[in-house]
Amino acid sequence: MLYVCSARPGCGSSSASPGTERRVHRLLSFQRYLHSSRLLRGITQQIPLPILDEDYSGQARCMLEKVGSWNFDVFLFDRLTNGNSLITLTFHLLNQYGLVELFQLDMVKLWRFLVLVQEDYHNDNPYHNSVHAADVTQAMFCFLQEPMLANSLTSYDILLGLLAAATHDLDHPGVNQLFLIKTDHYLATLYRNTSVLENHHWKSAVGLLRETGLFSHLPADDRDLGSLILATDISRQNDYLSRFRMHLDQGNLCLSSASHRHFVLQMALKCADICNPCRPWELSKQWSEKVTGEFFQQGDIERKHKLEVGPLCDRETNTVGKIQIDFMTYVAEPLFAEWARFSDTCLSQTMLGHMGLNKASWGGLQQEQTPVSEEAEPSAAGGSSSKEMPQGSRES
Ligand SMILES: [Zn+2]
């Protein structure tokens, strides 16, 4: 295994015997590679939360009663759970669906799996951290509750959908694929410059499933999880969207077919992953600032090392609002318009409504920040609503 040696020169065997499986996973992990892991330092693994849900704090438990609300404030939930939103939320949802019992999941293995998943997110990433994973898992739950899905999905589909959401950005390094390619990172070589991050998230998730033995008693296929996580590669959005549009035009999505259900799960996960613009302004704005912060952080590294600065990563030529408006126009709106055709519900209309308002608000903030001399016309998008918005943003 070339990547083992290239990650840590001179280390380890390249055999894939069961005894080295754990070691290989650890070496694949950016987090454990870059920040010497507890394991490598010989510190015993500590479980950060007591095992059963009686120990959730009262307020966090209260929030879980409304876990299907589109206004769910995952930032607050993360604070109430002492930074354990991903573990707590996923554990709750799996129990709420009765999946632990149905699939006879070992409670200790499950808990250990979730702890490792949360640990393998990098909480020093401004955006791609465990709170984003918790947010995507909560959004996925909202979509799974939609009648089109709730009436057709099997328990296995639901289990897969929730686990894919929780693990879809596992061990994300906080930089994009382009950065990994131009710095000749071993993962780019390993995955031949194609869906590099998504392949790594998937393989990391499979590593944790094997390490904990969570599904060792089930005939689960890793590829099902993989194809869901791979669908979150934004560069392949047009492929998925064209296929989705074609099915909707022809009215031939048949949810009794396992492959069509799987495709719908892929679309649901894609929507969950990029649903930030569809959340209420106060939540959406925070996500926008975080993701832009991560882009700009990458741009700073690129500039420092005299690499070409990526298109969204230059803090001198971009603003949060500009990036958001373009993202909504070219990526989010086309996707959510089709999703609303497929699932024409109150939630879909609410999401489109929020996106329209958020776009207008960023437009308004952009205008306020444009110097008077450069201002072509003092009218246009979002002028009135901007007055209602909190002023300013960190990056701009
Ligand atoms: Zn994501």
Short mmCIF file of C-alpha atoms and ligand atoms in Angstrom, two decimals:
data_model
loop_
_atom_site.label_atom_id
_atom_site.label_comp_id
_atom_site.label_asym_id
_atom_site.label_seq_id
_atom_site.Cartn_x
_atom_site.Cartn_y
_atom_site.Cartn_z
CA MET A 1 0.00 0.00 0.00
CA LEU A 2 1.90 2.96 -1.33
CA TYR A 3 -0.05 5.48 0.69
CA VAL A 4 1.05 4.02 4.01
CA CYS A 5 4.68 4.55 3.16
CA SER A 6 4.19 7.94 1.56
CA ALA A 7 2.25 9.16 4.59
CA ARG A 8 4.87 8.20 7.11
CA PRO A 9 8.14 7.27 5.46
CA GLY A 10 9.73 4.21 6.86
CA CYS A 11 6.79 3.13 8.94
CA GLY A 12 4.86 -0.05 9.12
CA SER A 13 4.17 -3.11 7.13
CA SER A 14 2.25 -2.95 3.88
CA SER A 15 0.37 -6.17 4.54
CA ALA A 16 -3.37 -5.97 5.03
CA SER A 17 -3.66 -8.53 7.79
CA PRO A 18 -6.40 -7.91 10.36
CA GLY A 19 -3.77 -6.88 12.87
CA THR A 20 -2.66 -3.95 10.75
CA GLU A 21 -6.12 -2.75 9.79
CA ARG A 22 -6.34 -0.36 12.70
CA ARG A 23 -2.85 0.93 12.01
CA VAL A 24 -3.58 1.57 8.35
CA HIS A 25 -6.66 3.52 9.23
CA ARG A 26 -4.77 5.63 11.71
CA LEU A 27 -2.15 6.42 9.12
CA LEU A 28 -4.82 7.42 6.65
CA SER A 29 -6.19 9.96 9.03
CA PHE A 30 -5.01 13.53 8.57
CA GLN A 31 -6.01 14.34 12.09
CA ARG A 32 -4.01 11.59 13.68
CA TYR A 33 -1.12 12.11 11.30
CA LEU A 34 -0.89 15.84 11.77
CA HIS A 35 -1.75 16.05 15.45
CA SER A 36 -0.11 13.07 17.07
CA SER A 37 -3.01 10.98 18.19
CA ARG A 38 -3.94 9.77 21.59
CA LEU A 39 -3.26 6.31 20.31
CA LEU A 40 0.29 7.17 19.21
CA ARG A 41 0.95 8.97 22.46
CA GLY A 42 -0.19 5.91 24.36
CA ILE A 43 -3.09 7.68 26.05
CA THR A 44 -6.06 5.48 26.73
CA GLN A 45 -9.20 6.28 24.74
CA GLN A 46 -11.68 8.22 26.82
CA ILE A 47 -15.37 8.13 26.12
CA PRO A 48 -16.45 11.76 26.38
CA LEU A 49 -20.06 11.17 27.33
CA PRO A 50 -21.85 8.75 29.59
CA ILE A 51 -23.42 6.00 27.57
CA LEU A 52 -27.15 6.33 27.88
CA ASP A 53 -29.49 9.12 27.00
CA GLU A 54 -30.67 9.70 30.59
CA ASP A 55 -27.53 11.76 30.88
CA TYR A 56 -28.31 14.28 28.18
CA SER A 57 -28.68 17.65 29.70
CA GLY A 58 -32.28 18.74 30.12
CA GLN A 59 -32.10 21.46 27.51
CA ALA A 60 -30.42 19.25 24.93
CA ARG A 61 -33.10 16.63 25.49
CA CYS A 62 -35.72 19.30 25.03
CA MET A 63 -34.16 20.26 21.72
CA LEU A 64 -34.18 16.65 20.58
CA GLU A 65 -37.96 16.63 20.92
CA LYS A 66 -37.95 19.07 17.99
CA VAL A 67 -35.17 17.43 16.04
CA GLY A 68 -37.33 17.41 12.91
CA SER A 69 -37.72 21.19 12.91
CA TRP A 70 -36.07 23.06 10.05
CA ASN A 71 -35.18 25.83 12.54
CA PHE A 72 -33.14 23.41 14.66
CA ASP A 73 -30.16 25.38 15.98
CA VAL A 74 -27.29 22.92 15.79
CA PHE A 75 -24.82 25.49 17.16
CA LEU A 76 -26.85 25.77 20.36
CA PHE A 77 -27.29 22.02 20.48
CA ASP A 78 -23.52 21.57 20.17
CA ARG A 79 -22.97 23.90 23.12
CA LEU A 80 -25.63 22.15 25.20
CA THR A 81 -24.01 18.79 24.54
CA ASN A 82 -20.56 20.10 25.36
CA GLY A 83 -19.33 19.71 21.79
CA ASN A 84 -20.88 16.28 21.31
CA SER A 85 -23.70 17.19 18.93
CA LEU A 86 -22.80 14.59 16.32
CA ILE A 87 -22.66 11.65 18.73
CA THR A 88 -25.79 12.70 20.61
CA LEU A 89 -27.89 13.49 17.55
CA THR A 90 -26.98 10.38 15.56
CA PHE A 91 -27.45 8.11 18.57
CA HIS A 92 -30.84 9.67 19.23
CA LEU A 93 -32.03 9.32 15.64
CA LEU A 94 -30.93 5.69 15.33
CA ASN A 95 -32.84 4.93 18.52
CA GLN A 96 -35.87 6.96 17.51
CA TYR A 97 -36.20 4.86 14.35
CA GLY A 98 -35.73 1.68 16.39
CA LEU A 99 -32.73 0.80 14.22
CA VAL A 100 -30.53 -0.28 17.12
CA GLU A 101 -33.01 -2.97 18.07
CA LEU A 102 -34.01 -3.89 14.54
CA PHE A 103 -30.44 -4.44 13.35
CA GLN A 104 -29.33 -5.74 16.74
CA LEU A 105 -26.55 -3.20 16.96
CA ASP A 106 -24.30 -3.65 19.95
CA MET A 107 -24.79 -0.53 22.06
CA VAL A 108 -21.17 -0.34 23.19
CA LYS A 109 -19.85 -0.82 19.64
CA LEU A 110 -22.27 1.79 18.36
CA TRP A 111 -21.25 4.32 20.97
CA ARG A 112 -17.57 3.67 20.33
CA PHE A 113 -18.15 4.04 16.59
CA LEU A 114 -19.88 7.38 17.04
CA VAL A 115 -17.18 8.64 19.39
CA LEU A 116 -14.50 7.74 16.84
CA VAL A 117 -16.49 9.36 14.03
CA GLN A 118 -16.82 12.59 15.94
CA GLU A 119 -13.15 12.47 16.93
CA ASP A 120 -12.04 12.05 13.33
CA TYR A 121 -13.61 15.34 12.33
CA HIS A 122 -11.18 18.22 12.76
CA ASN A 123 -12.71 20.71 15.08
CA ASP A 124 -10.10 23.28 14.18
CA ASN A 125 -11.62 23.45 10.69
CA PRO A 126 -13.87 26.52 10.61
CA TYR A 127 -16.51 24.66 8.56
CA HIS A 128 -15.82 21.00 7.83
CA ASN A 129 -16.02 19.84 11.43
CA SER A 130 -18.34 17.63 13.47
CA VAL A 131 -20.96 20.37 13.84
CA HIS A 132 -21.36 20.47 10.05
CA ALA A 133 -21.73 16.68 10.10
CA ALA A 134 -24.39 16.98 12.82
CA ASP A 135 -26.17 19.66 10.80
CA VAL A 136 -26.19 17.48 7.68
CA THR A 137 -27.46 14.52 9.72
CA GLN A 138 -30.30 16.65 11.11
CA ALA A 139 -31.20 17.89 7.63
CA MET A 140 -31.09 14.34 6.33
CA PHE A 141 -33.53 13.35 9.05
CA CYS A 142 -35.88 16.14 7.95
CA PHE A 143 -35.76 14.83 4.37
CA LEU A 144 -36.25 11.22 5.47
CA GLN A 145 -39.44 12.38 7.17
CA GLU A 146 -40.85 13.81 3.95
CA PRO A 147 -43.82 11.72 2.73
CA MET A 148 -42.20 10.70 -0.58
CA LEU A 149 -39.33 9.13 1.33
CA ALA A 150 -41.02 8.10 4.57
CA ASN A 151 -43.59 6.06 2.66
CA SER A 152 -41.07 4.15 0.60
CA LEU A 153 -37.71 3.84 2.32
CA THR A 154 -36.77 0.66 4.13
CA SER A 155 -35.13 0.58 7.55
CA TYR A 156 -31.85 -0.29 5.87
CA ASP A 157 -32.16 2.79 3.62
CA ILE A 158 -32.71 4.94 6.69
CA LEU A 159 -29.78 3.41 8.57
CA LEU A 160 -27.56 3.96 5.56
CA GLY A 161 -28.81 7.52 5.00
CA LEU A 162 -28.15 8.59 8.59
CA LEU A 163 -24.72 6.97 8.77
CA ALA A 164 -23.71 8.44 5.41
CA ALA A 165 -24.74 11.89 6.63
CA ALA A 166 -22.80 11.51 9.88
CA THR A 167 -19.63 10.32 8.13
CA HIS A 168 -19.79 12.12 4.78
CA ASP A 169 -16.89 14.53 5.53
CA LEU A 170 -14.93 12.31 7.91
CA ASP A 171 -11.32 13.43 8.44
CA HIS A 172 -11.77 16.44 6.14
CA PRO A 173 -8.46 18.32 6.09
CA GLY A 174 -10.03 21.79 5.69
CA VAL A 175 -8.65 22.28 2.18
CA ASN A 176 -10.17 21.33 -1.16
CA GLN A 177 -9.26 18.75 -3.78
CA LEU A 178 -7.47 21.29 -5.93
CA PHE A 179 -5.15 22.07 -3.04
CA LEU A 180 -4.37 18.37 -2.54
CA ILE A 181 -3.62 17.96 -6.24
CA LYS A 182 -1.35 20.97 -6.54
CA THR A 183 0.58 20.01 -3.42
CA ASP A 184 0.99 16.41 -4.66
CA HIS A 185 -0.71 15.06 -1.59
CA TYR A 186 -0.64 11.27 -1.34
CA LEU A 187 -4.45 11.08 -1.27
CA ALA A 188 -4.64 12.81 -4.65
CA THR A 189 -2.27 10.17 -6.04
CA LEU A 190 -4.13 7.36 -4.32
CA TYR A 191 -7.50 8.38 -5.75
CA ARG A 192 -6.13 9.55 -9.09
CA ASN A 193 -7.29 13.13 -8.63
CA THR A 194 -10.94 12.01 -8.70
CA SER A 195 -13.36 12.63 -5.82
CA VAL A 196 -10.26 12.58 -3.65
CA LEU A 197 -11.87 13.86 -0.47
CA GLU A 198 -15.10 11.90 -0.85
CA ASN A 199 -13.20 8.66 -1.42
CA HIS A 200 -11.17 9.39 1.69
CA HIS A 201 -14.30 10.14 3.77
CA TRP A 202 -15.85 6.88 2.63
CA LYS A 203 -12.75 4.77 3.28
CA SER A 204 -12.30 6.42 6.68
CA ALA A 205 -15.89 5.53 7.58
CA VAL A 206 -15.38 1.94 6.45
CA GLY A 207 -12.22 1.83 8.54
CA LEU A 208 -14.15 2.84 11.64
CA LEU A 209 -16.95 0.36 10.92
CA ARG A 210 -14.38 -2.42 10.72
CA GLU A 211 -12.41 -1.21 13.70
CA THR A 212 -15.47 -1.24 15.92
CA GLY A 213 -17.11 -4.29 14.31
CA LEU A 214 -20.43 -2.45 14.37
CA PHE A 215 -21.81 -4.27 11.32
CA SER A 216 -19.77 -7.46 11.70
CA HIS A 217 -22.99 -9.48 12.15
CA LEU A 218 -24.71 -7.94 9.11
CA PRO A 219 -24.29 -8.58 5.37
CA ALA A 220 -23.79 -4.83 4.84
CA ASP A 221 -22.07 -3.72 1.64
CA ASP A 222 -19.50 -0.91 2.00
CA ARG A 223 -20.29 0.24 -1.54
CA ASP A 224 -23.79 1.37 -0.55
CA LEU A 225 -22.28 3.78 1.95
CA GLY A 226 -19.62 4.73 -0.57
CA SER A 227 -22.00 5.65 -3.36
CA LEU A 228 -23.93 7.94 -1.01
CA ILE A 229 -20.81 9.72 0.22
CA LEU A 230 -19.36 9.97 -3.30
CA ALA A 231 -22.57 11.71 -4.42
CA THR A 232 -21.62 14.71 -2.25
CA ASP A 233 -18.78 15.58 -4.66
CA ILE A 234 -20.02 18.99 -5.77
CA SER A 235 -18.04 18.79 -9.00
CA ARG A 236 -20.33 15.97 -10.11
CA GLN A 237 -23.54 17.80 -9.28
CA ASN A 238 -24.56 18.27 -12.90
CA ASP A 239 -24.50 14.51 -13.53
CA TYR A 240 -26.83 13.84 -10.62
CA LEU A 241 -29.04 16.81 -11.37
CA SER A 242 -29.49 15.89 -15.04
CA ARG A 243 -30.49 12.37 -14.10
CA PHE A 244 -32.87 13.62 -11.42
CA ARG A 245 -34.43 16.11 -13.85
CA MET A 246 -34.84 13.43 -16.49
CA HIS A 247 -36.66 11.14 -14.05
CA LEU A 248 -38.93 13.97 -12.96
CA ASP A 249 -39.68 15.01 -16.55
CA GLN A 250 -40.54 11.45 -17.47
CA GLY A 251 -42.31 10.75 -14.17
CA ASN A 252 -40.61 7.38 -13.92
CA LEU A 253 -39.05 7.39 -10.48
CA CYS A 254 -40.26 4.15 -8.99
CA LEU A 255 -39.54 4.03 -5.29
CA SER A 256 -40.36 0.34 -5.00
CA SER A 257 -37.11 -0.17 -6.91
CA ALA A 258 -34.05 -0.39 -4.64
CA SER A 259 -31.84 1.43 -7.16
CA HIS A 260 -34.28 4.33 -7.49
CA ARG A 261 -34.59 4.59 -3.70
CA HIS A 262 -30.83 4.68 -3.49
CA PHE A 263 -30.71 7.44 -6.08
CA VAL A 264 -33.24 9.46 -4.09
CA LEU A 265 -31.12 8.95 -0.98
CA GLN A 266 -28.13 10.29 -2.90
CA MET A 267 -30.13 13.37 -3.87
CA ALA A 268 -31.36 13.81 -0.29
CA LEU A 269 -27.81 13.66 1.04
CA LYS A 270 -26.66 16.16 -1.59
CA CYS A 271 -29.43 18.51 -0.50
CA ALA A 272 -28.62 18.00 3.18
CA ASP A 273 -24.95 18.73 2.53
CA ILE A 274 -25.54 22.10 0.87
CA CYS A 275 -28.72 23.20 2.63
CA ASN A 276 -27.07 26.08 4.53
CA PRO A 277 -28.55 28.75 2.19
CA CYS A 278 -32.01 27.29 2.88
CA ARG A 279 -31.84 27.70 6.67
CA PRO A 280 -33.21 30.74 8.49
CA TRP A 281 -30.92 33.77 8.17
CA GLU A 282 -29.39 33.61 11.65
CA LEU A 283 -28.20 30.05 11.06
CA SER A 284 -27.45 30.46 7.38
CA LYS A 285 -25.29 33.53 7.96
CA GLN A 286 -23.13 31.73 10.50
CA TRP A 287 -22.53 28.85 8.10
CA SER A 288 -21.68 31.27 5.30
CA GLU A 289 -19.06 32.98 7.43
CA LYS A 290 -17.59 29.66 8.53
CA VAL A 291 -17.27 28.19 5.05
CA THR A 292 -15.76 31.39 3.67
CA GLY A 293 -13.39 31.47 6.65
CA GLU A 294 -12.18 28.02 5.64
CA PHE A 295 -11.73 29.06 1.99
CA PHE A 296 -9.77 32.14 3.02
CA GLN A 297 -7.65 30.11 5.42
CA GLN A 298 -6.67 27.89 2.48
CA GLY A 299 -5.94 30.99 0.40
CA ASP A 300 -3.63 32.34 3.11
CA ILE A 301 -1.68 29.06 3.11
CA GLU A 302 -1.48 29.15 -0.68
CA ARG A 303 -0.22 32.71 -0.68
CA LYS A 304 2.31 31.96 2.05
CA HIS A 305 3.71 29.05 0.04
CA LYS A 306 3.59 30.96 -3.24
CA LEU A 307 0.99 28.66 -4.76
CA GLU A 308 -1.73 29.91 -7.03
CA VAL A 309 -4.59 31.09 -4.80
CA GLY A 310 -7.80 29.12 -5.49
CA PRO A 311 -10.77 30.95 -7.06
CA LEU A 312 -12.85 31.31 -3.88
CA CYS A 313 -9.93 31.46 -1.52
CA ASP A 314 -8.60 34.97 -2.03
CA ARG A 315 -9.80 37.21 0.77
CA GLU A 316 -8.69 40.26 -1.21
CA THR A 317 -11.01 39.67 -4.15
CA ASN A 318 -13.98 37.89 -2.53
CA THR A 319 -16.57 38.61 0.10
CA VAL A 320 -18.87 36.26 1.97
CA GLY A 321 -21.88 37.77 0.22
CA LYS A 322 -20.46 37.47 -3.28
CA ILE A 323 -19.51 33.83 -2.74
CA GLN A 324 -22.93 33.08 -1.26
CA ILE A 325 -24.91 34.75 -4.02
CA ASP A 326 -22.96 32.86 -6.70
CA PHE A 327 -23.30 29.59 -4.80
CA MET A 328 -27.05 30.02 -4.50
CA THR A 329 -27.48 31.03 -8.12
CA TYR A 330 -25.40 28.33 -9.76
CA VAL A 331 -25.48 25.42 -7.30
CA ALA A 332 -28.15 25.54 -4.61
CA GLU A 333 -31.14 27.01 -6.46
CA PRO A 334 -31.05 24.51 -9.37
CA LEU A 335 -30.77 21.60 -6.93
CA PHE A 336 -33.51 22.70 -4.54
CA ALA A 337 -35.85 23.66 -7.38
CA GLU A 338 -35.73 20.06 -8.61
CA TRP A 339 -36.00 18.71 -5.09
CA ALA A 340 -39.18 20.77 -4.65
CA ARG A 341 -40.56 19.25 -7.86
CA PHE A 342 -39.89 15.81 -6.45
CA SER A 343 -41.07 16.55 -2.91
CA ASP A 344 -43.61 19.35 -3.18
CA THR A 345 -44.12 19.95 0.51
CA CYS A 346 -44.25 22.71 3.05
CA LEU A 347 -40.59 22.05 3.93
CA SER A 348 -39.47 22.40 0.31
CA GLN A 349 -41.32 25.70 -0.03
CA THR A 350 -39.90 26.90 3.29
CA MET A 351 -36.38 26.10 2.12
CA LEU A 352 -36.84 27.95 -1.18
CA GLY A 353 -38.36 30.86 0.73
CA HIS A 354 -35.39 31.12 3.09
CA MET A 355 -32.97 30.89 0.20
CA GLY A 356 -34.68 33.78 -1.59
CA LEU A 357 -34.60 35.93 1.56
CA ASN A 358 -31.00 35.04 2.36
CA LYS A 359 -29.91 35.87 -1.16
CA ALA A 360 -31.64 39.23 -0.94
CA SER A 361 -30.01 39.88 2.42
CA TRP A 362 -26.53 39.17 1.10
CA GLY A 363 -27.36 41.40 -1.85
CA GLY A 364 -28.34 44.16 0.54
CA LEU A 365 -25.18 43.78 2.60
CA GLN A 366 -23.10 43.80 -0.59
CA GLN A 367 -24.69 47.07 -1.63
CA GLU A 368 -24.07 48.66 1.74
CA GLN A 369 -20.41 47.71 1.46
CA THR A 370 -20.00 49.06 -2.09
CA PRO A 371 -18.27 52.48 -2.03
CA VAL A 372 -20.66 55.24 -3.17
CA SER A 373 -18.42 56.19 -6.10
CA GLU A 374 -18.63 52.64 -7.47
CA GLU A 375 -22.34 52.26 -6.93
CA ALA A 376 -24.09 52.12 -10.28
CA GLU A 377 -27.64 52.38 -9.03
CA PRO A 378 -28.71 52.62 -5.41
CA SER A 379 -31.72 50.30 -5.87
CA ALA A 380 -31.96 46.58 -6.59
CA ALA A 381 -31.77 43.36 -4.68
CA GLY A 382 -32.54 43.15 -1.05
CA GLY A 383 -32.34 46.87 -0.28
CA SER A 384 -35.22 46.88 2.15
CA SER A 385 -34.59 43.56 3.82
CA SER A 386 -30.95 44.42 4.47
CA LYS A 387 -32.10 46.96 7.05
CA GLU A 388 -33.48 44.09 9.11
CA MET A 389 -30.25 42.14 8.95
CA PRO A 390 -27.43 42.22 11.46
CA GLN A 391 -24.76 44.49 10.07
CA GLY A 392 -21.42 43.41 8.75
CA SER A 393 -19.65 40.12 8.64
CA ARG A 394 -16.30 39.03 9.82
CA GLU A 395 -14.64 38.55 6.49
CA SER A 396 -15.92 41.58 4.70
ZN ZN B 1 -20.29 18.27 3.89
#
